[in-house]
Coordinates of C-alpha atoms in Angstrom, one line a residue:
Chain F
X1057 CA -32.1 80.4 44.7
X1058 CA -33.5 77.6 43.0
X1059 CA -37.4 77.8 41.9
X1060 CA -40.0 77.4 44.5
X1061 CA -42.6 75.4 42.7
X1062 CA -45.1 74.3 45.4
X1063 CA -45.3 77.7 46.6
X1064 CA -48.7 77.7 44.8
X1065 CA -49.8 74.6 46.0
X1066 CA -52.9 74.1 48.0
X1067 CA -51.7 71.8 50.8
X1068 CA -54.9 72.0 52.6
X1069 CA -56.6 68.8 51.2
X1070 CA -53.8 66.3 51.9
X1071 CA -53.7 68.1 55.2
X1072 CA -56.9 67.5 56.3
X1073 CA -57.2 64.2 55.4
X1074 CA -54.3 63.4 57.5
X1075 CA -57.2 64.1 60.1
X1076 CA -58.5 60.3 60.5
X1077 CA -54.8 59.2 61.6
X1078 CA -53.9 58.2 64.6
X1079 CA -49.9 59.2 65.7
X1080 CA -47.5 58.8 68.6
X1081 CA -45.9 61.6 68.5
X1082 CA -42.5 61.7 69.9
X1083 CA -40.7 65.0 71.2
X1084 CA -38.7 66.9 68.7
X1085 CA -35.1 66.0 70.2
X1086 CA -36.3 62.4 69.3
X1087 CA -37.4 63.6 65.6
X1088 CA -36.8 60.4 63.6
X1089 CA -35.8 62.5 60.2
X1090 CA -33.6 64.9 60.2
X1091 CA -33.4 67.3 57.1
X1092 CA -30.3 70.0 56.6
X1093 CA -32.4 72.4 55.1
X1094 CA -29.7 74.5 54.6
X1095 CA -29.1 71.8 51.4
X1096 CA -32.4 71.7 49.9
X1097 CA -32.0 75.7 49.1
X1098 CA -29.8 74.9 46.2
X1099 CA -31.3 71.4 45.1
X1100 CA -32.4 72.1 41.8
X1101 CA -35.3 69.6 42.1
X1102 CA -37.1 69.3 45.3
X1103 CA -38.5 65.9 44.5
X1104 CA -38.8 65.0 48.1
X1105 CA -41.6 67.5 48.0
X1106 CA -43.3 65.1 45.0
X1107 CA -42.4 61.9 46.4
X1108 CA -43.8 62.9 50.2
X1109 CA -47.5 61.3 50.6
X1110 CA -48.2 63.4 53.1
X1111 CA -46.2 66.6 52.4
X1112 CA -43.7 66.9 55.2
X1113 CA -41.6 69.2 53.0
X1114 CA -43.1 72.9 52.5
X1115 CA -41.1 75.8 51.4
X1116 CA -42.9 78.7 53.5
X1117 CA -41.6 82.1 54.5
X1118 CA -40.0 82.3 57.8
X1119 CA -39.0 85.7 58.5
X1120 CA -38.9 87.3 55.8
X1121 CA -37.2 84.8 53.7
X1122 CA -38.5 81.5 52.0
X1123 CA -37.3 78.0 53.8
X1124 CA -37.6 74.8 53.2
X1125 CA -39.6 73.6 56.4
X1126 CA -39.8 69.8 57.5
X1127 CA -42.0 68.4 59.7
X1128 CA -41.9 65.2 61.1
X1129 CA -45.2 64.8 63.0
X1130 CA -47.0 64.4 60.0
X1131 CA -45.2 61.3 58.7
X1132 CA -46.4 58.2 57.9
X1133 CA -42.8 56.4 58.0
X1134 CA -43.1 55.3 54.2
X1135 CA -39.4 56.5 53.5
X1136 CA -39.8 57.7 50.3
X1137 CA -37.9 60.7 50.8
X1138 CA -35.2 59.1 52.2
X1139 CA -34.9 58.1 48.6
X1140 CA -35.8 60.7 46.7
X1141 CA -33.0 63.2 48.2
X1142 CA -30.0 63.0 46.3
X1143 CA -28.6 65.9 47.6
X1144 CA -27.9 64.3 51.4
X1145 CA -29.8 66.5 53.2
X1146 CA -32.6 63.7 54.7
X1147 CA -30.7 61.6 57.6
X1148 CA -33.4 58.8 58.1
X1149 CA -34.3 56.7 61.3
X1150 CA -37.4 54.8 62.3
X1151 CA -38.9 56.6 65.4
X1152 CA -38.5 55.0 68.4
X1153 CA -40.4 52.1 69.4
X1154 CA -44.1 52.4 69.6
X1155 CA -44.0 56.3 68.6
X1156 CA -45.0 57.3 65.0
X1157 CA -48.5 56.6 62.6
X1158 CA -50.2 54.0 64.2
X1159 CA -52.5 52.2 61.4
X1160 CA -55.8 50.7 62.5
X1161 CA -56.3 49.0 59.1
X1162 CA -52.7 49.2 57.4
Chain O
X1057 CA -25.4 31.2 76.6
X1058 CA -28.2 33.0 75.1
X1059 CA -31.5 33.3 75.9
X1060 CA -32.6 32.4 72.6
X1061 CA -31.9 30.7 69.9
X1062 CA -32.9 32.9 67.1
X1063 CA -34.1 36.7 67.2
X1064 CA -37.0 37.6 64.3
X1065 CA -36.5 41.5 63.3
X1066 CA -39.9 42.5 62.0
X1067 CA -43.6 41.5 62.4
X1068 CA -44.9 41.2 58.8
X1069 CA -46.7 38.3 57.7
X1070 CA -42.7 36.7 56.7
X1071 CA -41.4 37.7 60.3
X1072 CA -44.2 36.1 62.1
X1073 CA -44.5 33.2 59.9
X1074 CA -40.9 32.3 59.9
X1075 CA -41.6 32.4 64.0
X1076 CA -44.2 30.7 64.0
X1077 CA -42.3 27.9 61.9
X1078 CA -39.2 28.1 64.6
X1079 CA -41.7 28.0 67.4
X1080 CA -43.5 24.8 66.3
X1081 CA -40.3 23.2 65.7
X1082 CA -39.2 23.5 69.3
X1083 CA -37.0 26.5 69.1
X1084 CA -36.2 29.7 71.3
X1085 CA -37.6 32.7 69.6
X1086 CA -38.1 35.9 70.0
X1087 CA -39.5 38.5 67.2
X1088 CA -39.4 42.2 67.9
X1089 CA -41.5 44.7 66.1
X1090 CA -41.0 48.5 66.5
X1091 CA -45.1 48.5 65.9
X1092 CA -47.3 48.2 69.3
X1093 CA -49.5 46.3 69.1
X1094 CA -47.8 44.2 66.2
X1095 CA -49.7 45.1 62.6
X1096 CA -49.7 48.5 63.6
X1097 CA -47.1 50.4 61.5
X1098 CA -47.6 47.9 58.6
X1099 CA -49.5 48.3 55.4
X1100 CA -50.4 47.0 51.8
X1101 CA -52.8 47.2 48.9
X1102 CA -53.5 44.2 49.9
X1103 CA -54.4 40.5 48.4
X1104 CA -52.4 37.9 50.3
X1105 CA -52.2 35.3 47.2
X1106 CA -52.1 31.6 47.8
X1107 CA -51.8 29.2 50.0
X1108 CA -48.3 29.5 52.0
X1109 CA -48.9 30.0 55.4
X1110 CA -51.7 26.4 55.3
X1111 CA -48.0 25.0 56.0
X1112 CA -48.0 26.4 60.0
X1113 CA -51.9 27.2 60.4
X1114 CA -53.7 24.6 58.2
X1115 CA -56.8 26.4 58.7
X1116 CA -56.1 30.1 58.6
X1117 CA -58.7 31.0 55.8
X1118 CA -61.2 30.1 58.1
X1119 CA -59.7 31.8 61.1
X1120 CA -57.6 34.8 60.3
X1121 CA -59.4 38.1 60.4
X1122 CA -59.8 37.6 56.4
X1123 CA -62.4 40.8 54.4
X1124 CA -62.8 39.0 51.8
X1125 CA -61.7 36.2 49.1
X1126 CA -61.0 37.2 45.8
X1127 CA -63.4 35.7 43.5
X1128 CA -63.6 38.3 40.5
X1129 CA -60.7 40.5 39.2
X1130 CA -61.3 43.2 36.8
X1131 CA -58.5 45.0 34.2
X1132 CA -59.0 48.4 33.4
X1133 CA -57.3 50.9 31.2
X1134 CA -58.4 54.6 32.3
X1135 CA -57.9 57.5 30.4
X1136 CA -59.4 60.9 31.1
X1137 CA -62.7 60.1 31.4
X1138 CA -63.0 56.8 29.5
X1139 CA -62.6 53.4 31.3
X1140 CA -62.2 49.9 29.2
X1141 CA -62.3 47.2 32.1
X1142 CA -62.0 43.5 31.8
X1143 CA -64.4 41.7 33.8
X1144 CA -62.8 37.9 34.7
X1145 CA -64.9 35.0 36.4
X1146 CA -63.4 32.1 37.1
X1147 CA -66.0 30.3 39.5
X1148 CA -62.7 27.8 41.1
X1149 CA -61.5 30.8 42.8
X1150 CA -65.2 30.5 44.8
X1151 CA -63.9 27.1 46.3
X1152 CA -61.3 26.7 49.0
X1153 CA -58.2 27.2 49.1
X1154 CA -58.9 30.7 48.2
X1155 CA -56.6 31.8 45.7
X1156 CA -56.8 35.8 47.3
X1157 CA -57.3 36.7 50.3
X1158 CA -58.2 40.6 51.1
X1159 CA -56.6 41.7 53.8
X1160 CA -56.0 44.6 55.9
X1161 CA -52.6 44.5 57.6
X1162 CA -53.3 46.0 60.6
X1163 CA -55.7 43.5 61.7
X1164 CA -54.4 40.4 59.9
X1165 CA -51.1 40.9 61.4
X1166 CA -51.8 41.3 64.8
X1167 CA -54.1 38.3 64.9
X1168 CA -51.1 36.4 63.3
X1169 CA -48.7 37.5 65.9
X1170 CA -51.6 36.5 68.4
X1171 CA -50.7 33.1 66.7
X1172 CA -47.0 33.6 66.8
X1173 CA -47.8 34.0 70.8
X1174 CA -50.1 30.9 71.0
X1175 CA -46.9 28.5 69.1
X1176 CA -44.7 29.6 71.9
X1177 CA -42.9 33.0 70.5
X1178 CA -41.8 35.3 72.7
X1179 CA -43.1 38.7 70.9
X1180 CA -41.7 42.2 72.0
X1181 CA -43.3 44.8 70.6
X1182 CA -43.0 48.6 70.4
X1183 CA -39.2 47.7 70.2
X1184 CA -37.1 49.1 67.3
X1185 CA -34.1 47.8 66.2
X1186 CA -31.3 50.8 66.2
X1187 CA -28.5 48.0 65.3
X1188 CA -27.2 44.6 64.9
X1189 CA -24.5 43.5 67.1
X1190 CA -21.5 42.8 64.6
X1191 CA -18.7 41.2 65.9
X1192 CA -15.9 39.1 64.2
X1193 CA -17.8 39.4 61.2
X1194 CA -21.1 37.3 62.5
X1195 CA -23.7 39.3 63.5
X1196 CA -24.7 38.4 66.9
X1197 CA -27.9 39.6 67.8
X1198 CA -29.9 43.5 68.0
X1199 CA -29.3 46.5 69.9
X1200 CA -32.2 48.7 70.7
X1201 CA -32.4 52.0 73.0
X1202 CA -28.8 50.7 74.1
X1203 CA -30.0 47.7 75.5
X1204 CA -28.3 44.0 73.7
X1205 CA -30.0 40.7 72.9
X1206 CA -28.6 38.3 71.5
X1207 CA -28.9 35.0 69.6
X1208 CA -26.4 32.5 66.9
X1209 CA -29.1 33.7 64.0
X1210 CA -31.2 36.8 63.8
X1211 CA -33.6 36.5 60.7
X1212 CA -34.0 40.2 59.1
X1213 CA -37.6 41.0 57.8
X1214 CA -37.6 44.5 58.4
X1215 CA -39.4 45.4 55.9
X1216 CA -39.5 47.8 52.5
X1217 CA -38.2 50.3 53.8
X1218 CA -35.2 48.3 55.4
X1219 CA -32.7 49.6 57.8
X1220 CA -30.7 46.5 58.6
X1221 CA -29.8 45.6 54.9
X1222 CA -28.2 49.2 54.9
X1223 CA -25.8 48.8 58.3
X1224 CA -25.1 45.5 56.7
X1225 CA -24.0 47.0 53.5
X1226 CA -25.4 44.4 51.7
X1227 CA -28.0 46.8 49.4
X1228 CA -26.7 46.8 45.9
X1229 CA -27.2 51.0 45.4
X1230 CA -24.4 53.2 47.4
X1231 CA -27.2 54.7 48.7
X1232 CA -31.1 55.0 48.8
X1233 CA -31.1 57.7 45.8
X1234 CA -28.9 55.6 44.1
X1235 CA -31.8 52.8 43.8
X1236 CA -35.0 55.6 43.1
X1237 CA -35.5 53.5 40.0
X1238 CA -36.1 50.1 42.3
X1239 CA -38.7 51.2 44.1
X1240 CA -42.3 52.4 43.6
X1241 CA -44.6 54.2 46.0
X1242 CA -48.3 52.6 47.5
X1243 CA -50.7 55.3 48.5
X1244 CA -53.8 54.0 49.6
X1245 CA -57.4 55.0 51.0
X1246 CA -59.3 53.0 53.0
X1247 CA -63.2 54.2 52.0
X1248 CA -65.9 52.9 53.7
X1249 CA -69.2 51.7 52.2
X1250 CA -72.0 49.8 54.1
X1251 CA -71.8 46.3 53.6
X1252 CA -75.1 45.9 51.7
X1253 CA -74.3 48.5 49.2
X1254 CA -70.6 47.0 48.3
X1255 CA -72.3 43.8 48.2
X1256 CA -75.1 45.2 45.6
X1257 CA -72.6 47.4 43.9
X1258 CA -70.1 45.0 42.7
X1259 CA -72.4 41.8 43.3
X1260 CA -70.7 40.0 45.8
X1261 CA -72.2 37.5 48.4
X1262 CA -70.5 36.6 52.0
X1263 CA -67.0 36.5 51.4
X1264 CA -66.7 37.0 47.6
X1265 CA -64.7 39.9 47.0
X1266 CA -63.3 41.8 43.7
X1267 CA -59.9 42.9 43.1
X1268 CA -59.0 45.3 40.4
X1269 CA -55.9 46.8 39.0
X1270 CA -56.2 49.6 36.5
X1271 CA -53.3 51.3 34.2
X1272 CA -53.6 54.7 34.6
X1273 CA -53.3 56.5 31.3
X1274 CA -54.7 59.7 33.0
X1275 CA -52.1 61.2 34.1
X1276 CA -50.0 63.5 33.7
X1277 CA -46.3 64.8 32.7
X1278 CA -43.8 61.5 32.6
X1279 CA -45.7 60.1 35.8
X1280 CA -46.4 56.0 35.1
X1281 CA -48.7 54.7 37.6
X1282 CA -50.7 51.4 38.2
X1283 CA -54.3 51.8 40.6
X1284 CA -56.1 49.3 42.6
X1285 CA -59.4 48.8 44.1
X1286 CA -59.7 46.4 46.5
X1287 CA -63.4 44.9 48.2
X1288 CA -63.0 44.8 51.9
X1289 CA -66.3 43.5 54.1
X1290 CA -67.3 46.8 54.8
X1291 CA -65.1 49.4 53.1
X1292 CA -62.9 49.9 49.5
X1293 CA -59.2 49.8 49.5
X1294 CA -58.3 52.4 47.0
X1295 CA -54.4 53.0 46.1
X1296 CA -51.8 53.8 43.4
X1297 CA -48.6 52.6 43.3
X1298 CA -46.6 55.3 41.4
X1299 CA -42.5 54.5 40.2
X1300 CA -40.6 57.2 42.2
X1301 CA -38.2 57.6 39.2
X1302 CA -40.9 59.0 37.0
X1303 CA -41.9 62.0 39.7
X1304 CA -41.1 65.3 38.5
X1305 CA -40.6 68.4 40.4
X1306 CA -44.1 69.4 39.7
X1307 CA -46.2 66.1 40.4
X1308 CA -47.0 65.0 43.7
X1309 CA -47.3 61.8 44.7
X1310 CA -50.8 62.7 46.6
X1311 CA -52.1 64.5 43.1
X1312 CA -51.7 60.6 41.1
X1313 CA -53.9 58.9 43.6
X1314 CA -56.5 61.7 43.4
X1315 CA -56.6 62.0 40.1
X1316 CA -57.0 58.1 40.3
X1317 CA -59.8 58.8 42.8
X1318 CA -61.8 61.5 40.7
X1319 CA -61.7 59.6 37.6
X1320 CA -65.2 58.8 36.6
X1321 CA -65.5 55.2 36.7
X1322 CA -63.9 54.8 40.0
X1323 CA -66.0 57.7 41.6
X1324 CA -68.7 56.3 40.5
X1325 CA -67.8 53.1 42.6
X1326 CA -67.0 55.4 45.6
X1327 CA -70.7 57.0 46.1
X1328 CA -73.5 55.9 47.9
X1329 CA -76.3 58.4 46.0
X1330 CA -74.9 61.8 45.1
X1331 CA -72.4 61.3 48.3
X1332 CA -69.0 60.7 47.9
X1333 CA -67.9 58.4 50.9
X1334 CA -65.7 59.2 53.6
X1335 CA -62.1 57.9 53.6
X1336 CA -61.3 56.7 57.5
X1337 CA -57.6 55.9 56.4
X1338 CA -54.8 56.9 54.0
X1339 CA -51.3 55.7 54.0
X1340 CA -48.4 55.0 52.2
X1341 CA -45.9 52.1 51.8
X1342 CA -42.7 51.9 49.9
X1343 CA -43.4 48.9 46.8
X1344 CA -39.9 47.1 46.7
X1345 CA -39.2 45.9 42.5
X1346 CA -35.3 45.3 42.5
X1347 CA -36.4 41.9 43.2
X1348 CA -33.4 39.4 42.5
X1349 CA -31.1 42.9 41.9
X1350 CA -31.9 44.4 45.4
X1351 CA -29.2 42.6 47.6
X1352 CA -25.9 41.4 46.7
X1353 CA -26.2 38.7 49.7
X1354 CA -29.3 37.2 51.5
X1355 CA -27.4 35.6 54.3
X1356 CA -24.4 35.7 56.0
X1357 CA -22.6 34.4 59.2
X1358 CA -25.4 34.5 61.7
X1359 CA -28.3 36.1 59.9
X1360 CA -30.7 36.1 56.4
X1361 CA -32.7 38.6 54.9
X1362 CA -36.5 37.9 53.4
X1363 CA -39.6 39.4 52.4
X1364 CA -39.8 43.2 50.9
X1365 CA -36.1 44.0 52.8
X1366 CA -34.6 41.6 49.9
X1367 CA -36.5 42.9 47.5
X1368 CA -39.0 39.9 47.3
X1369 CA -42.1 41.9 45.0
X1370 CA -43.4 40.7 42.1
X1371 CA -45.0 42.4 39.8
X1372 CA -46.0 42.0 36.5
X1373 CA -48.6 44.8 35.8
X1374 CA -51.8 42.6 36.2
X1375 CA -51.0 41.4 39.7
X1376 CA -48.7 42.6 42.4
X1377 CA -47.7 40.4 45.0
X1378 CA -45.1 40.5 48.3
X1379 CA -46.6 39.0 50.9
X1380 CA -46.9 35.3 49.7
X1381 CA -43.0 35.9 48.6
X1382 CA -42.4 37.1 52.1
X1383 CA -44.5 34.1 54.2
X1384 CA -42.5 32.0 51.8
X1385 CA -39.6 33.4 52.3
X1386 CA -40.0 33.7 56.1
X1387 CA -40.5 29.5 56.1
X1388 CA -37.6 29.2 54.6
X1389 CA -35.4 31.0 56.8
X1390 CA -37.0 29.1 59.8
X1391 CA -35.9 25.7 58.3
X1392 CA -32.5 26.9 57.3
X1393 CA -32.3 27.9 60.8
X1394 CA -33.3 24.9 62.4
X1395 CA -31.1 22.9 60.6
X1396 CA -28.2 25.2 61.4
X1397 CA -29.3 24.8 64.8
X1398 CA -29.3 21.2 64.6
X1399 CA -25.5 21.5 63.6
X1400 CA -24.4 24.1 65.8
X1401 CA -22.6 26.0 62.7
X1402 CA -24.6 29.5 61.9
X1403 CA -21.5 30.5 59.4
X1404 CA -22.7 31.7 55.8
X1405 CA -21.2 28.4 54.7
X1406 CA -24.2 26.5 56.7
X1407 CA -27.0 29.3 56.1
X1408 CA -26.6 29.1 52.4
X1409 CA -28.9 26.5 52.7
X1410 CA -31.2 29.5 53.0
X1411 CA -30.6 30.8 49.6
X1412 CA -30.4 27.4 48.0
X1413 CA -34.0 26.8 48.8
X1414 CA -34.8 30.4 47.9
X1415 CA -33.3 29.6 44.3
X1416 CA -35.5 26.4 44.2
X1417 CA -38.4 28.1 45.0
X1418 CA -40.7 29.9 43.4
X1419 CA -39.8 33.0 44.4
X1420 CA -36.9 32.8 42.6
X1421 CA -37.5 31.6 39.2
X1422 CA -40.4 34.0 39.2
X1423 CA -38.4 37.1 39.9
X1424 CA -35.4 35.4 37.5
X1425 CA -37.9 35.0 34.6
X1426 CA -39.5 38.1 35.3
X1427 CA -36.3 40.4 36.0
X1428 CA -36.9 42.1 32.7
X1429 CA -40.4 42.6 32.9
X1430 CA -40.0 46.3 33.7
X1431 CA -39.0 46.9 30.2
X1432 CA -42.9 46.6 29.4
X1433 CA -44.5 47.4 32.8
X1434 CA -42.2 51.1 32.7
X1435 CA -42.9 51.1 29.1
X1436 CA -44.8 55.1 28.9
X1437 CA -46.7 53.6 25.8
X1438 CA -48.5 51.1 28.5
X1439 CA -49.8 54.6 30.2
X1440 CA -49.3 56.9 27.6
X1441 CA -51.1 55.6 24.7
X1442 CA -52.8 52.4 24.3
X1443 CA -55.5 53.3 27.3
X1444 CA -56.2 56.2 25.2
X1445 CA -56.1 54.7 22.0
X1446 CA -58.3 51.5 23.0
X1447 CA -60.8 53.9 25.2
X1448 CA -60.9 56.1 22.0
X1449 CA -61.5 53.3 19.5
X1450 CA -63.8 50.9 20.8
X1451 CA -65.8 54.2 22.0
X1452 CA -66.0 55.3 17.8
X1453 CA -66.8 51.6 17.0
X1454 CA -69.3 51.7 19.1
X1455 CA -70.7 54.9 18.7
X1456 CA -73.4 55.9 16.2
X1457 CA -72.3 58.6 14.3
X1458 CA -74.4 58.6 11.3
X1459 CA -71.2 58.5 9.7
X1460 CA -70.2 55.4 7.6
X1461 CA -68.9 52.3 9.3
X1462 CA -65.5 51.1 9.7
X1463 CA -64.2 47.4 10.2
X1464 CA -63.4 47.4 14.6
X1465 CA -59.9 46.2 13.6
X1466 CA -58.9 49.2 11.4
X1467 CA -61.0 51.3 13.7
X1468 CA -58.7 50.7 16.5
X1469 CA -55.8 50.8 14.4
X1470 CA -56.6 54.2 13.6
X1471 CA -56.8 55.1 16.8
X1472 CA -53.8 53.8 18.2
X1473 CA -52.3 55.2 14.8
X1474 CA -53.7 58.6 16.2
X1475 CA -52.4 58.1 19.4
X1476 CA -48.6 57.8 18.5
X1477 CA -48.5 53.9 18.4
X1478 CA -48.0 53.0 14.5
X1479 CA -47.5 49.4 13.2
X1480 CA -43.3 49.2 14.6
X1481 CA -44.5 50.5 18.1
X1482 CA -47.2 48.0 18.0
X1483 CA -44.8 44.7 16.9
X1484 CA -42.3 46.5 19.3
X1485 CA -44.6 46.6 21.9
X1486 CA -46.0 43.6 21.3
X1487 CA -42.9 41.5 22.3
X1488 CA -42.3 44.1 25.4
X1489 CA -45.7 42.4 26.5
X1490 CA -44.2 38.8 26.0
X1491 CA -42.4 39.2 29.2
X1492 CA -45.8 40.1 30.9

């Protein structure tokens, strides 16, 4: 297993400031990234977690053992991850219409 | 036969002019946004520079849902507590035509697309595009939720983070990792502040507003980032713009623009007494810098490409600009178009008309003569030593220490000596910032 640097982090902060944004969120069959998670246990860099403005990526423990966890409702569409995966494991698609962050300033 | 003429993919300011354009001139077109209303998935720092779009709405400055004009721009270099920040007048930027407009994109855009709808374009929004409809090597029009429409030209403006350009396979990286060191990421706050206390604060009557870019020498690991601050009528635009390729596993792209955020001088600017204002938005936008290196091909039988989806930034580390690129770019494909129209041949042969007129423009010759200028703006002395060393020596030159005095010239020598920049780095360096 490769190290789990965020682990320490604080995510609370950029979570809560996510609380002024407005989203359409779609169900999760309709998830508009997917991420093979399965992957990111032996990338040896994670930067998707650095890159993320909103921190979509977590590692957390999930039974037991620690995963990398994505979550999609959170994201603001900037597809930087998209990017910063070199490993393959981020399959990226804009939501469907209308659904997703819905700026009011932008 | 179709039901129009030309499909628009994308309503940014490029998409929506280049409709508006097509619209004027008579033509059937439709532009489909996967935003509804229009405006709302899109996002920049943002100062729309110049003049392009007086060419379809002659009197937009007066119209558009502008914050403000730009009338003062500072320069800053921050280091960890210490700020040096140029302060520029220039009083022709108070008369019209505005040279920078401040905008917020989720309100400019949508009224422009209310334009787009007054000209006579058909708008469809909440619509994304899943695909183009490629057939015998044209492409024929958009697919979306399994449904077809299609046109002889679809115009692709779909933006930064551009999907089209990668079915197309047209992008000049294999893949989106393979072009990490093309692209940069905006994270922005919107913070709001009364209008009388901006206006007080950074001295600023009716319209005037101030735009600022900062180099961020504060912080840390390999990370090079640029900062902006942005007057809007009644609230700050606050943002970073960090290169992706200079994230390491343990920065976060979040952490830069906080750090930018807490720095002293910019706090400062942020409070209203001993209260640090609210943000009421954040965001984040993919910053497009391949510029002429992003595409292999901006058109093709039956479609172009403009605006941040070819790569149409430009960036210099005083001023960042893509929207002006994209309305210009956007016009351009509209009169390609029509004239393609005109002759009933949408091949590549006819629509390199399109990139003909891109090469003559501006756009072109400024990302050509300024292809290399990431050689200085990536240059980790930029960030990592001169806002120190300047911070640190005009702070001892200007300091009294009881100690004796030193000439300011060889005062900031030594400090930029001290800082890791001796006299080669500095003639180095020094012809890096040539290209600026």
């Amino acid at each position: 297993m490769s190290n789990f640097t965020d682990m320490d982090d604080d995510i609370g902060p950029i979570k809560n400031k996510l609380g002024v944004l407005n989203y359409n969120i779609d169900d999760e069959t309709h998830a508009h990234i997917k991420v093979n998670t399965e992957v990111c246990e032996k990338c040896p860099h994670h930067l998707c977690i650095s890159g993320c403005p909103v921190r979509c990526f977590n590692f957390m423990e999930v039974d037991g053992e620690v995963k990398m966890v994505f979550q999609y409702e959170d994201c603001v569409e900037c597809g930087t991850c998209d990017i910063m995966c070199d490993q393959g494991a981020v399959s990226w698609h804009n939501p469907r219409g209308s659904f997703g962050i819905q700026y009011e300033m932008g | 036969m179709d039901e129009y003429q030309v499909i628009v993919v994308g309503g940014g300011v490029g998409g929506i002019a280049a409709s508006i354009k097509l619209a004027q001139a008579g033509v059937k077109v439709v532009l489909v946004d996967r935003g509804s209303p229009v405006g709302s998935k899109n996002l920049s720092g943002g100062v729309l520079w110049g003049n392009d779009l007086t060419e379809i709405l002659p009197n937009w400055q007066d119209e558009a849902p502008i914050e403000r004009f730009v009338y003062n721009k500072k320069v800053g270099f921050l280091s960890e507590n210490d700020a040096t920040v140029l302060d520029l007048h220039f009083p022709e930027w108070e008369k019209k035509p505005y040279v920078g407009s401040i905008v917020l994109r989720a309100r400019f855009d949508a009224w422009l697309a209310e334009e787009a709808k007054k000209a006579g374009v058909v708008v469809l929004e909440g619509i994304n595009v899943d695909n183009l409809i490629i057939e015998d090597n044209y492409v024929r029009g958009i697919i979306s939720s399994g449904e077809e429409l299609r046109a002889p030209v679809t115009i692709i403006m779909d933006g930064a983070n551009s999907r089209l350009t990668h079915e197309l396979g047209i992008r000049k990286g294999k893949n989106l990792s393979e072009e990490k060191s093309k692209f940069a990421l905006g994270v922005k706050e919107v913070i709001s502040l009364d209008r009388e206390t901006l206006e007080e604060r950074f001295n600023l009557q009716d319209k005037e507003g101030v735009a600022g870019e900062f180099v961020l020498g504060n912080q840390s690991n390999e990370v090079l980032a640029g900062g902006f601050l942005y007057t809007n009528y009644d609230s700050i635009s606050l943002g970073i713009i960090v290169h992706l390729d200079t994230l390491g596993t343990k920065d976060r792209s979040y952490e830069v623009f906080n750090k930018f955020k807490e720095h002293p001088y910019i706090s400062k600017l942020l409070r209203k007494g001993d209260v640090l204002m609210d943000h009421v938005e954040y965001g984040a936008h993919l910053v497009p810098e391949g510029g002429i290196n992003t595409l292999t091909r901006i058109h093709g039988n039956g479609y172009m490409v403009g605006g941040d989806a070819a790569g149409f930034i430009f960036s210099n580390g005083l001023v960042i600009q893509g929207m002006n690129y994209a309305i210009k770019s956007g016009l351009l494909a509209a009169k390609a178009t029509k004239a393609a129209l005109d002759k009933k041949d949408y091949s590549e042969l006819s629509l390199i008309e399109y990139t003909k007129m891109i090469e003559a423009s501006f756009i072109y010759k400024d990302l050509k003569k300024f292809s290399k200028v990431h050689k200085m703006t990536k240059n980790k002395n930029l960030f990592k030593i001169y806002p120190k060393a300047i911070n640190e020596g005009l702070k001892r030159a200007l300091s009294e220490t009881n100690q004796p005095k030193n000439h300011l010239y060889k005062t900031m020598l030594n400090s930029l000596k001290e800082h890791g920049a001796g006299l080669f780095t500095l003639l180095k360096d020094a012809r890096g910032a040539m290209r600026l």
